[in-house]
Amino acid sequence: MKNKSWIKTFARSGYASRGVIYTIIGFFTFLAAFDPGEKKDTRSALTEILQQPFGYILLGILIVGLISYSLWRLFQSIADADHHGLTAKGIAIRLALLVSAATYASLAYYSLARLDLVPSRSGDAEETYIEQARGLIGERYVALILASVFVIIAGAHIYKALTRRYADHLKASDKAMVWIHPIAISGLIARGIIFLVIGILLFFQFSRATNDNQDDIPSLKDVLSYIEQMPYSSVLLAALGIGIILFAGYSFAEAKWRRINLTKV
């Protein structure tokens, strides 16, 4: 493939955009420790950007980044830019990258709709697929499958943090890695905890689900509400907020130092 620099630009701007979004989410998660009304999920973060001075311009720039990140994830999955291969593990990772591409494409579309550049949609494509799956195999089994997926994703994040496997994809100096390691480890564990709690909430859905009772898939707001019910919830929310901000820092580190492997593509 000739002239691959545009792919690298897409990837790096995408990681930076992810960092911006998680910075906002982490900030409001931290505030939720003191004010429950401050809970935000990903879409709320995008709405928050729109409400700022020059919000339309800021959101427009972020949309470019979201589209770039979605295209990079798609490229990672289809072209196997990170050389995961066709083993069972490799295919699972590439499918996860494909889902990530669809998720960020959906966020980009949502942002475009907030700017009235595209028609608003009553539901996401993911939600449509989930509803179809519910119709085929039932609410309980869909909840169980999704719960298992989120728990596996949570475990993968925590494993990646504790084994420092993220460093394999970074090309930074030893001096920079001294700072990157604690940021990446804390951020990945925090994101893993979010996925783990979503998995737990989905297991709760599985235990009580019936064909007549179809709950929505839990979001970050549901995670924060669940944590609010725990002892020392303020401390936990504040710590999670800091962790999410650190994940944003890890995203910015990827924007600068991530290896964009295109030599064999």
PDB file of C-alpha atoms in Angstrom:
ATOM      1  CA  MET A   1       0.000   0.000   0.000  1.00  0.00           C
ATOM      2  CA  LYS A   2       1.545   3.289  -1.114  1.00  0.00           C
ATOM      3  CA  ASN A   3       1.495   6.556   0.829  1.00  0.00           C
ATOM      4  CA  LYS A   4       0.250   5.228   4.152  1.00  0.00           C
ATOM      5  CA  SER A   5       0.738   8.460   6.086  1.00  0.00           C
ATOM      6  CA  TRP A   6      -2.983   9.243   5.956  1.00  0.00           C
ATOM      7  CA  ILE A   7      -3.710   6.032   7.867  1.00  0.00           C
ATOM      8  CA  LYS A   8      -1.302   7.076  10.614  1.00  0.00           C
ATOM      9  CA  THR A   9      -2.957  10.489  10.747  1.00  0.00           C
ATOM     10  CA  PHE A  10      -6.374   8.851  11.097  1.00  0.00           C
ATOM     11  CA  ALA A  11      -5.113   6.597  13.883  1.00  0.00           C
ATOM     12  CA  ARG A  12      -3.385   9.310  15.902  1.00  0.00           C
ATOM     13  CA  SER A  13      -6.203  11.836  15.619  1.00  0.00           C
ATOM     14  CA  GLY A  14      -8.597   9.070  16.634  1.00  0.00           C
ATOM     15  CA  TYR A  15      -6.674   8.198  19.783  1.00  0.00           C
ATOM     16  CA  ALA A  16      -6.522  11.895  20.662  1.00  0.00           C
ATOM     17  CA  SER A  17     -10.297  12.217  20.236  1.00  0.00           C
ATOM     18  CA  ARG A  18     -10.832   9.214  22.487  1.00  0.00           C
ATOM     19  CA  GLY A  19      -8.652  10.962  25.037  1.00  0.00           C
ATOM     20  CA  VAL A  20     -10.786  14.114  24.903  1.00  0.00           C
ATOM     21  CA  ILE A  21     -14.001  12.152  25.441  1.00  0.00           C
ATOM     22  CA  TYR A  22     -12.630  10.176  28.379  1.00  0.00           C
ATOM     23  CA  THR A  23     -11.202  13.323  29.950  1.00  0.00           C
ATOM     24  CA  ILE A  24     -14.710  14.787  30.058  1.00  0.00           C
ATOM     25  CA  ILE A  25     -16.261  11.532  31.298  1.00  0.00           C
ATOM     26  CA  GLY A  26     -13.606  11.184  33.993  1.00  0.00           C
ATOM     27  CA  PHE A  27     -14.060  14.778  35.119  1.00  0.00           C
ATOM     28  CA  PHE A  28     -17.808  14.359  35.575  1.00  0.00           C
ATOM     29  CA  THR A  29     -17.376  10.943  37.192  1.00  0.00           C
ATOM     30  CA  PHE A  30     -15.114  12.599  39.749  1.00  0.00           C
ATOM     31  CA  LEU A  31     -17.713  15.331  40.305  1.00  0.00           C
ATOM     32  CA  ALA A  32     -20.403  12.649  40.753  1.00  0.00           C
ATOM     33  CA  ALA A  33     -18.606  11.656  43.957  1.00  0.00           C
ATOM     34  CA  PHE A  34     -19.856  14.933  45.415  1.00  0.00           C
ATOM     35  CA  ASP A  35     -22.932  15.628  43.259  1.00  0.00           C
ATOM     36  CA  PRO A  36     -24.933  12.632  41.924  1.00  0.00           C
ATOM     37  CA  GLY A  37     -26.480  14.857  39.253  1.00  0.00           C
ATOM     38  CA  GLU A  38     -23.126  15.112  37.470  1.00  0.00           C
ATOM     39  CA  LYS A  39     -23.115  11.524  36.129  1.00  0.00           C
ATOM     40  CA  LYS A  40     -22.243  11.442  32.414  1.00  0.00           C
ATOM     41  CA  ASP A  41     -21.909   8.723  29.817  1.00  0.00           C
ATOM     42  CA  THR A  42     -20.177   8.983  26.452  1.00  0.00           C
ATOM     43  CA  ARG A  43     -23.049  10.722  24.690  1.00  0.00           C
ATOM     44  CA  SER A  44     -23.556  13.095  27.587  1.00  0.00           C
ATOM     45  CA  ALA A  45     -19.897  14.043  27.238  1.00  0.00           C
ATOM     46  CA  LEU A  46     -20.455  14.905  23.574  1.00  0.00           C
ATOM     47  CA  THR A  47     -23.496  16.979  24.516  1.00  0.00           C
ATOM     48  CA  GLU A  48     -21.410  18.762  27.149  1.00  0.00           C
ATOM     49  CA  ILE A  49     -18.902  19.756  24.466  1.00  0.00           C
ATOM     50  CA  LEU A  50     -21.709  21.199  22.346  1.00  0.00           C
ATOM     51  CA  GLN A  51     -22.815  23.424  25.234  1.00  0.00           C
ATOM     52  CA  GLN A  52     -19.415  25.082  25.577  1.00  0.00           C
ATOM     53  CA  PRO A  53     -18.317  28.314  23.857  1.00  0.00           C
ATOM     54  CA  PHE A  54     -17.506  27.467  20.243  1.00  0.00           C
ATOM     55  CA  GLY A  55     -19.110  24.088  20.986  1.00  0.00           C
ATOM     56  CA  TYR A  56     -20.134  23.513  17.381  1.00  0.00           C
ATOM     57  CA  ILE A  57     -16.554  23.992  16.215  1.00  0.00           C
ATOM     58  CA  LEU A  58     -15.152  21.798  18.998  1.00  0.00           C
ATOM     59  CA  LEU A  59     -17.667  19.043  18.321  1.00  0.00           C
ATOM     60  CA  GLY A  60     -16.980  19.280  14.595  1.00  0.00           C
ATOM     61  CA  ILE A  61     -13.262  18.730  15.213  1.00  0.00           C
ATOM     62  CA  LEU A  62     -14.060  15.824  17.521  1.00  0.00           C
ATOM     63  CA  ILE A  63     -16.332  14.262  14.895  1.00  0.00           C
ATOM     64  CA  VAL A  64     -13.394  14.154  12.487  1.00  0.00           C
ATOM     65  CA  GLY A  65     -11.420  12.354  15.179  1.00  0.00           C
ATOM     66  CA  LEU A  66     -14.233   9.897  15.929  1.00  0.00           C
ATOM     67  CA  ILE A  67     -14.594   9.030  12.257  1.00  0.00           C
ATOM     68  CA  SER A  68     -10.822   8.673  11.996  1.00  0.00           C
ATOM     69  CA  TYR A  69     -10.710   6.345  14.998  1.00  0.00           C
ATOM     70  CA  SER A  70     -13.586   4.287  13.641  1.00  0.00           C
ATOM     71  CA  LEU A  71     -11.804   3.900  10.294  1.00  0.00           C
ATOM     72  CA  TRP A  72      -8.549   2.982  12.036  1.00  0.00           C
ATOM     73  CA  ARG A  73     -10.305   0.315  14.129  1.00  0.00           C
ATOM     74  CA  LEU A  74     -11.915  -1.009  10.951  1.00  0.00           C
ATOM     75  CA  PHE A  75      -8.511  -1.079   9.257  1.00  0.00           C
ATOM     76  CA  GLN A  76      -6.976  -2.852  12.271  1.00  0.00           C
ATOM     77  CA  SER A  77      -9.675  -5.506  12.098  1.00  0.00           C
ATOM     78  CA  ILE A  78      -9.834  -6.156   8.361  1.00  0.00           C
ATOM     79  CA  ALA A  79      -6.189  -5.574   7.375  1.00  0.00           C
ATOM     80  CA  ASP A  80      -4.857  -7.038  10.653  1.00  0.00           C
ATOM     81  CA  ALA A  81      -2.500  -4.102  11.171  1.00  0.00           C
ATOM     82  CA  ASP A  82      -1.325  -5.500  14.526  1.00  0.00           C
ATOM     83  CA  HIS A  83      -0.785  -9.002  13.112  1.00  0.00           C
ATOM     84  CA  HIS A  84      -3.180 -10.893  15.392  1.00  0.00           C
ATOM     85  CA  GLY A  85      -3.582 -13.589  12.762  1.00  0.00           C
ATOM     86  CA  LEU A  86      -6.369 -16.117  12.289  1.00  0.00           C
ATOM     87  CA  THR A  87      -6.025 -18.057  15.530  1.00  0.00           C
ATOM     88  CA  ALA A  88      -9.069 -18.214  17.816  1.00  0.00           C
ATOM     89  CA  LYS A  89      -7.580 -15.456  19.976  1.00  0.00           C
ATOM     90  CA  GLY A  90      -6.637 -13.373  16.946  1.00  0.00           C
ATOM     91  CA  ILE A  91     -10.101 -13.630  15.422  1.00  0.00           C
ATOM     92  CA  ALA A  92     -11.685 -12.684  18.767  1.00  0.00           C
ATOM     93  CA  ILE A  93      -9.483  -9.589  19.013  1.00  0.00           C
ATOM     94  CA  ARG A  94     -10.230  -8.583  15.426  1.00  0.00           C
ATOM     95  CA  LEU A  95     -13.963  -8.995  16.009  1.00  0.00           C
ATOM     96  CA  ALA A  96     -13.644  -6.793  19.093  1.00  0.00           C
ATOM     97  CA  LEU A  97     -11.891  -4.180  16.951  1.00  0.00           C
ATOM     98  CA  LEU A  98     -14.757  -4.374  14.473  1.00  0.00           C
ATOM     99  CA  VAL A  99     -17.269  -3.778  17.270  1.00  0.00           C
ATOM    100  CA  SER A 100     -15.145  -0.846  18.454  1.00  0.00           C
ATOM    101  CA  ALA A 101     -15.237   0.606  14.923  1.00  0.00           C
ATOM    102  CA  ALA A 102     -19.035   0.358  14.881  1.00  0.00           C
ATOM    103  CA  THR A 103     -19.309   1.921  18.345  1.00  0.00           C
ATOM    104  CA  TYR A 104     -17.246   4.986  17.472  1.00  0.00           C
ATOM    105  CA  ALA A 105     -18.988   5.313  14.106  1.00  0.00           C
ATOM    106  CA  SER A 106     -22.259   5.400  16.040  1.00  0.00           C
ATOM    107  CA  LEU A 107     -20.878   8.139  18.304  1.00  0.00           C
ATOM    108  CA  ALA A 108     -19.795  10.116  15.240  1.00  0.00           C
ATOM    109  CA  TYR A 109     -23.277   9.770  13.746  1.00  0.00           C
ATOM    110  CA  TYR A 110     -24.853  10.849  17.037  1.00  0.00           C
ATOM    111  CA  SER A 111     -22.607  13.927  17.079  1.00  0.00           C
ATOM    112  CA  LEU A 112     -23.504  14.774  13.482  1.00  0.00           C
ATOM    113  CA  ALA A 113     -27.180  14.460  14.403  1.00  0.00           C
ATOM    114  CA  ARG A 114     -26.671  16.879  17.317  1.00  0.00           C
ATOM    115  CA  LEU A 115     -25.344  19.355  14.755  1.00  0.00           C
ATOM    116  CA  ASP A 116     -28.413  18.671  12.565  1.00  0.00           C
ATOM    117  CA  LEU A 117     -26.180  17.471   9.737  1.00  0.00           C
ATOM    118  CA  VAL A 118     -27.826  14.042   9.511  1.00  0.00           C
ATOM    119  CA  PRO A 119     -31.276  12.764  10.554  1.00  0.00           C
ATOM    120  CA  SER A 120     -31.636  11.674  14.167  1.00  0.00           C
ATOM    121  CA  ARG A 121     -32.214   7.984  14.754  1.00  0.00           C
ATOM    122  CA  SER A 122     -34.551   6.508  17.342  1.00  0.00           C
ATOM    123  CA  GLY A 123     -32.123   3.671  18.055  1.00  0.00           C
ATOM    124  CA  ASP A 124     -28.598   2.528  17.333  1.00  0.00           C
ATOM    125  CA  ALA A 125     -27.698  -0.260  14.948  1.00  0.00           C
ATOM    126  CA  GLU A 126     -26.286  -2.203  17.907  1.00  0.00           C
ATOM    127  CA  GLU A 127     -29.605  -1.912  19.727  1.00  0.00           C
ATOM    128  CA  THR A 128     -31.429  -3.157  16.626  1.00  0.00           C
ATOM    129  CA  TYR A 129     -29.188  -6.220  16.431  1.00  0.00           C
ATOM    130  CA  ILE A 130     -29.688  -6.884  20.134  1.00  0.00           C
ATOM    131  CA  GLU A 131     -33.459  -6.666  19.747  1.00  0.00           C
ATOM    132  CA  GLN A 132     -33.282  -9.136  16.859  1.00  0.00           C
ATOM    133  CA  ALA A 133     -31.194 -11.493  18.981  1.00  0.00           C
ATOM    134  CA  ARG A 134     -33.716 -11.211  21.795  1.00  0.00           C
ATOM    135  CA  GLY A 135     -36.431 -12.220  19.375  1.00  0.00           C
ATOM    136  CA  LEU A 136     -34.439 -15.276  18.274  1.00  0.00           C
ATOM    137  CA  ILE A 137     -33.043 -16.665  21.533  1.00  0.00           C
ATOM    138  CA  GLY A 138     -34.806 -14.715  24.273  1.00  0.00           C
ATOM    139  CA  GLU A 139     -33.948 -11.924  26.680  1.00  0.00           C
ATOM    140  CA  ARG A 140     -32.255 -14.125  29.296  1.00  0.00           C
ATOM    141  CA  TYR A 141     -29.743 -15.694  26.935  1.00  0.00           C
ATOM    142  CA  VAL A 142     -28.884 -12.371  25.302  1.00  0.00           C
ATOM    143  CA  ALA A 143     -28.216 -10.909  28.758  1.00  0.00           C
ATOM    144  CA  LEU A 144     -26.049 -13.910  29.661  1.00  0.00           C
ATOM    145  CA  ILE A 145     -24.026 -13.708  26.428  1.00  0.00           C
ATOM    146  CA  LEU A 146     -23.490  -9.951  26.752  1.00  0.00           C
ATOM    147  CA  ALA A 147     -22.573 -10.318  30.426  1.00  0.00           C
ATOM    148  CA  SER A 148     -19.957 -12.923  29.532  1.00  0.00           C
ATOM    149  CA  VAL A 149     -18.561 -10.706  26.759  1.00  0.00           C
ATOM    150  CA  PHE A 150     -18.216  -7.683  29.056  1.00  0.00           C
ATOM    151  CA  VAL A 151     -16.569  -9.747  31.795  1.00  0.00           C
ATOM    152  CA  ILE A 152     -14.073 -11.116  29.247  1.00  0.00           C
ATOM    153  CA  ILE A 153     -13.357  -7.591  27.968  1.00  0.00           C
ATOM    154  CA  ALA A 154     -12.873  -6.427  31.562  1.00  0.00           C
ATOM    155  CA  GLY A 155     -10.450  -9.265  32.197  1.00  0.00           C
ATOM    156  CA  ALA A 156      -8.550  -8.448  29.002  1.00  0.00           C
ATOM    157  CA  HIS A 157      -8.133  -4.811  30.086  1.00  0.00           C
ATOM    158  CA  ILE A 158      -6.900  -5.761  33.548  1.00  0.00           C
ATOM    159  CA  TYR A 159      -4.590  -8.449  32.139  1.00  0.00           C
ATOM    160  CA  LYS A 160      -3.197  -5.974  29.610  1.00  0.00           C
ATOM    161  CA  ALA A 161      -2.517  -3.537  32.450  1.00  0.00           C
ATOM    162  CA  LEU A 162      -0.915  -5.963  34.895  1.00  0.00           C
ATOM    163  CA  THR A 163       1.287  -7.642  32.272  1.00  0.00           C
ATOM    164  CA  ARG A 164       2.133  -4.314  30.610  1.00  0.00           C
ATOM    165  CA  ARG A 165       1.269  -5.753  27.216  1.00  0.00           C
ATOM    166  CA  TYR A 166       0.220  -2.258  26.116  1.00  0.00           C
ATOM    167  CA  ALA A 167       3.923  -1.362  25.992  1.00  0.00           C
ATOM    168  CA  ASP A 168       4.359  -3.703  23.012  1.00  0.00           C
ATOM    169  CA  HIS A 169       2.394  -1.203  20.922  1.00  0.00           C
ATOM    170  CA  LEU A 170       4.194   1.935  22.107  1.00  0.00           C
ATOM    171  CA  LYS A 171       7.398   3.386  20.721  1.00  0.00           C
ATOM    172  CA  ALA A 172       8.425   5.786  23.458  1.00  0.00           C
ATOM    173  CA  SER A 173      11.698   6.511  25.217  1.00  0.00           C
ATOM    174  CA  ASP A 174      12.512   4.879  28.554  1.00  0.00           C
ATOM    175  CA  LYS A 175      12.104   8.279  30.178  1.00  0.00           C
ATOM    176  CA  ALA A 176       8.600   8.649  28.753  1.00  0.00           C
ATOM    177  CA  MET A 177       7.658   5.083  29.730  1.00  0.00           C
ATOM    178  CA  VAL A 178       8.412   5.888  33.374  1.00  0.00           C
ATOM    179  CA  TRP A 179       5.369   8.178  33.231  1.00  0.00           C
ATOM    180  CA  ILE A 180       3.314   6.123  30.804  1.00  0.00           C
ATOM    181  CA  HIS A 181       3.367   2.904  32.859  1.00  0.00           C
ATOM    182  CA  PRO A 182       1.429   4.165  35.921  1.00  0.00           C
ATOM    183  CA  ILE A 183      -0.959   6.136  33.715  1.00  0.00           C
ATOM    184  CA  ALA A 184      -1.671   3.191  31.405  1.00  0.00           C
ATOM    185  CA  ILE A 185      -1.972   0.621  34.206  1.00  0.00           C
ATOM    186  CA  SER A 186      -4.356   2.750  36.277  1.00  0.00           C
ATOM    187  CA  GLY A 187      -6.387   3.813  33.250  1.00  0.00           C
ATOM    188  CA  LEU A 188      -6.785   0.326  31.809  1.00  0.00           C
ATOM    189  CA  ILE A 189      -7.784  -1.095  35.203  1.00  0.00           C
ATOM    190  CA  ALA A 190     -10.357   1.687  35.648  1.00  0.00           C
ATOM    191  CA  ARG A 191     -11.871   0.966  32.245  1.00  0.00           C
ATOM    192  CA  GLY A 192     -11.783  -2.742  33.037  1.00  0.00           C
ATOM    193  CA  ILE A 193     -13.738  -2.089  36.232  1.00  0.00           C
ATOM    194  CA  ILE A 194     -16.413  -0.260  34.223  1.00  0.00           C
ATOM    195  CA  PHE A 195     -16.794  -3.226  31.862  1.00  0.00           C
ATOM    196  CA  LEU A 196     -16.825  -5.609  34.838  1.00  0.00           C
ATOM    197  CA  VAL A 197     -19.663  -3.735  36.536  1.00  0.00           C
ATOM    198  CA  ILE A 198     -21.618  -3.675  33.257  1.00  0.00           C
ATOM    199  CA  GLY A 199     -21.120  -7.443  33.103  1.00  0.00           C
ATOM    200  CA  ILE A 200     -22.392  -7.807  36.677  1.00  0.00           C
ATOM    201  CA  LEU A 201     -25.461  -5.690  35.904  1.00  0.00           C
ATOM    202  CA  LEU A 202     -26.140  -7.847  32.850  1.00  0.00           C
ATOM    203  CA  PHE A 203     -25.907 -10.974  35.007  1.00  0.00           C
ATOM    204  CA  PHE A 204     -28.554  -9.390  37.236  1.00  0.00           C
ATOM    205  CA  GLN A 205     -30.665  -8.883  34.110  1.00  0.00           C
ATOM    206  CA  PHE A 206     -30.162 -12.548  33.222  1.00  0.00           C
ATOM    207  CA  SER A 207     -31.320 -13.672  36.658  1.00  0.00           C
ATOM    208  CA  ARG A 208     -34.568 -11.718  36.515  1.00  0.00           C
ATOM    209  CA  ALA A 209     -35.266 -11.497  32.767  1.00  0.00           C
ATOM    210  CA  THR A 210     -38.468 -12.757  31.187  1.00  0.00           C
ATOM    211  CA  ASN A 211     -39.800 -12.497  27.657  1.00  0.00           C
ATOM    212  CA  ASP A 212     -42.054  -9.651  28.826  1.00  0.00           C
ATOM    213  CA  ASN A 213     -39.274  -7.778  30.625  1.00  0.00           C
ATOM    214  CA  GLN A 214     -36.619  -6.414  28.276  1.00  0.00           C
ATOM    215  CA  ASP A 215     -34.197  -4.044  29.989  1.00  0.00           C
ATOM    216  CA  ASP A 216     -31.833  -1.702  28.193  1.00  0.00           C
ATOM    217  CA  ILE A 217     -28.147  -2.544  28.057  1.00  0.00           C
ATOM    218  CA  PRO A 218     -26.478  -0.875  31.076  1.00  0.00           C
ATOM    219  CA  SER A 219     -24.508   2.294  30.368  1.00  0.00           C
ATOM    220  CA  LEU A 220     -21.820   4.156  32.281  1.00  0.00           C
ATOM    221  CA  LYS A 221     -24.564   6.043  34.133  1.00  0.00           C
ATOM    222  CA  ASP A 222     -25.891   2.705  35.398  1.00  0.00           C
ATOM    223  CA  VAL A 223     -22.387   1.755  36.511  1.00  0.00           C
ATOM    224  CA  LEU A 224     -22.056   4.982  38.487  1.00  0.00           C
ATOM    225  CA  SER A 225     -25.515   4.520  40.027  1.00  0.00           C
ATOM    226  CA  TYR A 226     -24.540   0.987  41.067  1.00  0.00           C
ATOM    227  CA  ILE A 227     -21.327   2.226  42.684  1.00  0.00           C
ATOM    228  CA  GLU A 228     -23.304   4.935  44.502  1.00  0.00           C
ATOM    229  CA  GLN A 229     -25.091   2.198  46.441  1.00  0.00           C
ATOM    230  CA  MET A 230     -21.817   0.770  47.783  1.00  0.00           C
ATOM    231  CA  PRO A 231     -20.114   1.718  51.056  1.00  0.00           C
ATOM    232  CA  TYR A 232     -17.648   4.590  50.645  1.00  0.00           C
ATOM    233  CA  SER A 233     -19.246   5.338  47.284  1.00  0.00           C
ATOM    234  CA  SER A 234     -17.840   8.874  47.165  1.00  0.00           C
ATOM    235  CA  VAL A 235     -14.297   7.572  47.505  1.00  0.00           C
ATOM    236  CA  LEU A 236     -14.937   4.873  44.890  1.00  0.00           C
ATOM    237  CA  LEU A 237     -16.452   7.335  42.403  1.00  0.00           C
ATOM    238  CA  ALA A 238     -13.632   9.817  42.894  1.00  0.00           C
ATOM    239  CA  ALA A 239     -11.056   7.061  42.373  1.00  0.00           C
ATOM    240  CA  LEU A 240     -12.876   5.800  39.274  1.00  0.00           C
ATOM    241  CA  GLY A 241     -13.050   9.340  37.883  1.00  0.00           C
ATOM    242  CA  ILE A 242      -9.302   9.739  38.320  1.00  0.00           C
ATOM    243  CA  GLY A 243      -8.792   6.336  36.708  1.00  0.00           C
ATOM    244  CA  ILE A 244     -10.876   7.323  33.683  1.00  0.00           C
ATOM    245  CA  ILE A 245      -8.880  10.537  33.324  1.00  0.00           C
ATOM    246  CA  LEU A 246      -5.718   8.432  33.431  1.00  0.00           C
ATOM    247  CA  PHE A 247      -7.168   6.252  30.665  1.00  0.00           C
ATOM    248  CA  ALA A 248      -7.596   9.482  28.706  1.00  0.00           C
ATOM    249  CA  GLY A 249      -3.917  10.148  29.380  1.00  0.00           C
ATOM    250  CA  TYR A 250      -3.097   6.688  28.033  1.00  0.00           C
ATOM    251  CA  SER A 251      -5.129   7.529  24.914  1.00  0.00           C
ATOM    252  CA  PHE A 252      -3.089  10.698  24.413  1.00  0.00           C
ATOM    253  CA  ALA A 253       0.093   8.644  24.845  1.00  0.00           C
ATOM    254  CA  GLU A 254      -1.151   6.303  22.109  1.00  0.00           C
ATOM    255  CA  ALA A 255      -1.860   9.320  19.912  1.00  0.00           C
ATOM    256  CA  LYS A 256       1.800  10.289  20.153  1.00  0.00           C
ATOM    257  CA  TRP A 257       3.721   7.042  20.548  1.00  0.00           C
ATOM    258  CA  ARG A 258       1.603   4.128  19.338  1.00  0.00           C
ATOM    259  CA  ARG A 259       3.212   1.891  16.751  1.00  0.00           C
ATOM    260  CA  ILE A 260       1.136   2.073  13.577  1.00  0.00           C
ATOM    261  CA  ASN A 261       2.141  -1.170  11.874  1.00  0.00           C
ATOM    262  CA  LEU A 262       1.674  -0.859   8.124  1.00  0.00           C
ATOM    263  CA  THR A 263       4.803  -2.560   6.772  1.00  0.00           C
ATOM    264  CA  LYS A 264       3.057  -5.847   6.002  1.00  0.00           C
ATOM    265  CA  VAL A 265      -0.324  -4.403   5.081  1.00  0.00           C
TER     266      VAL A 265
END
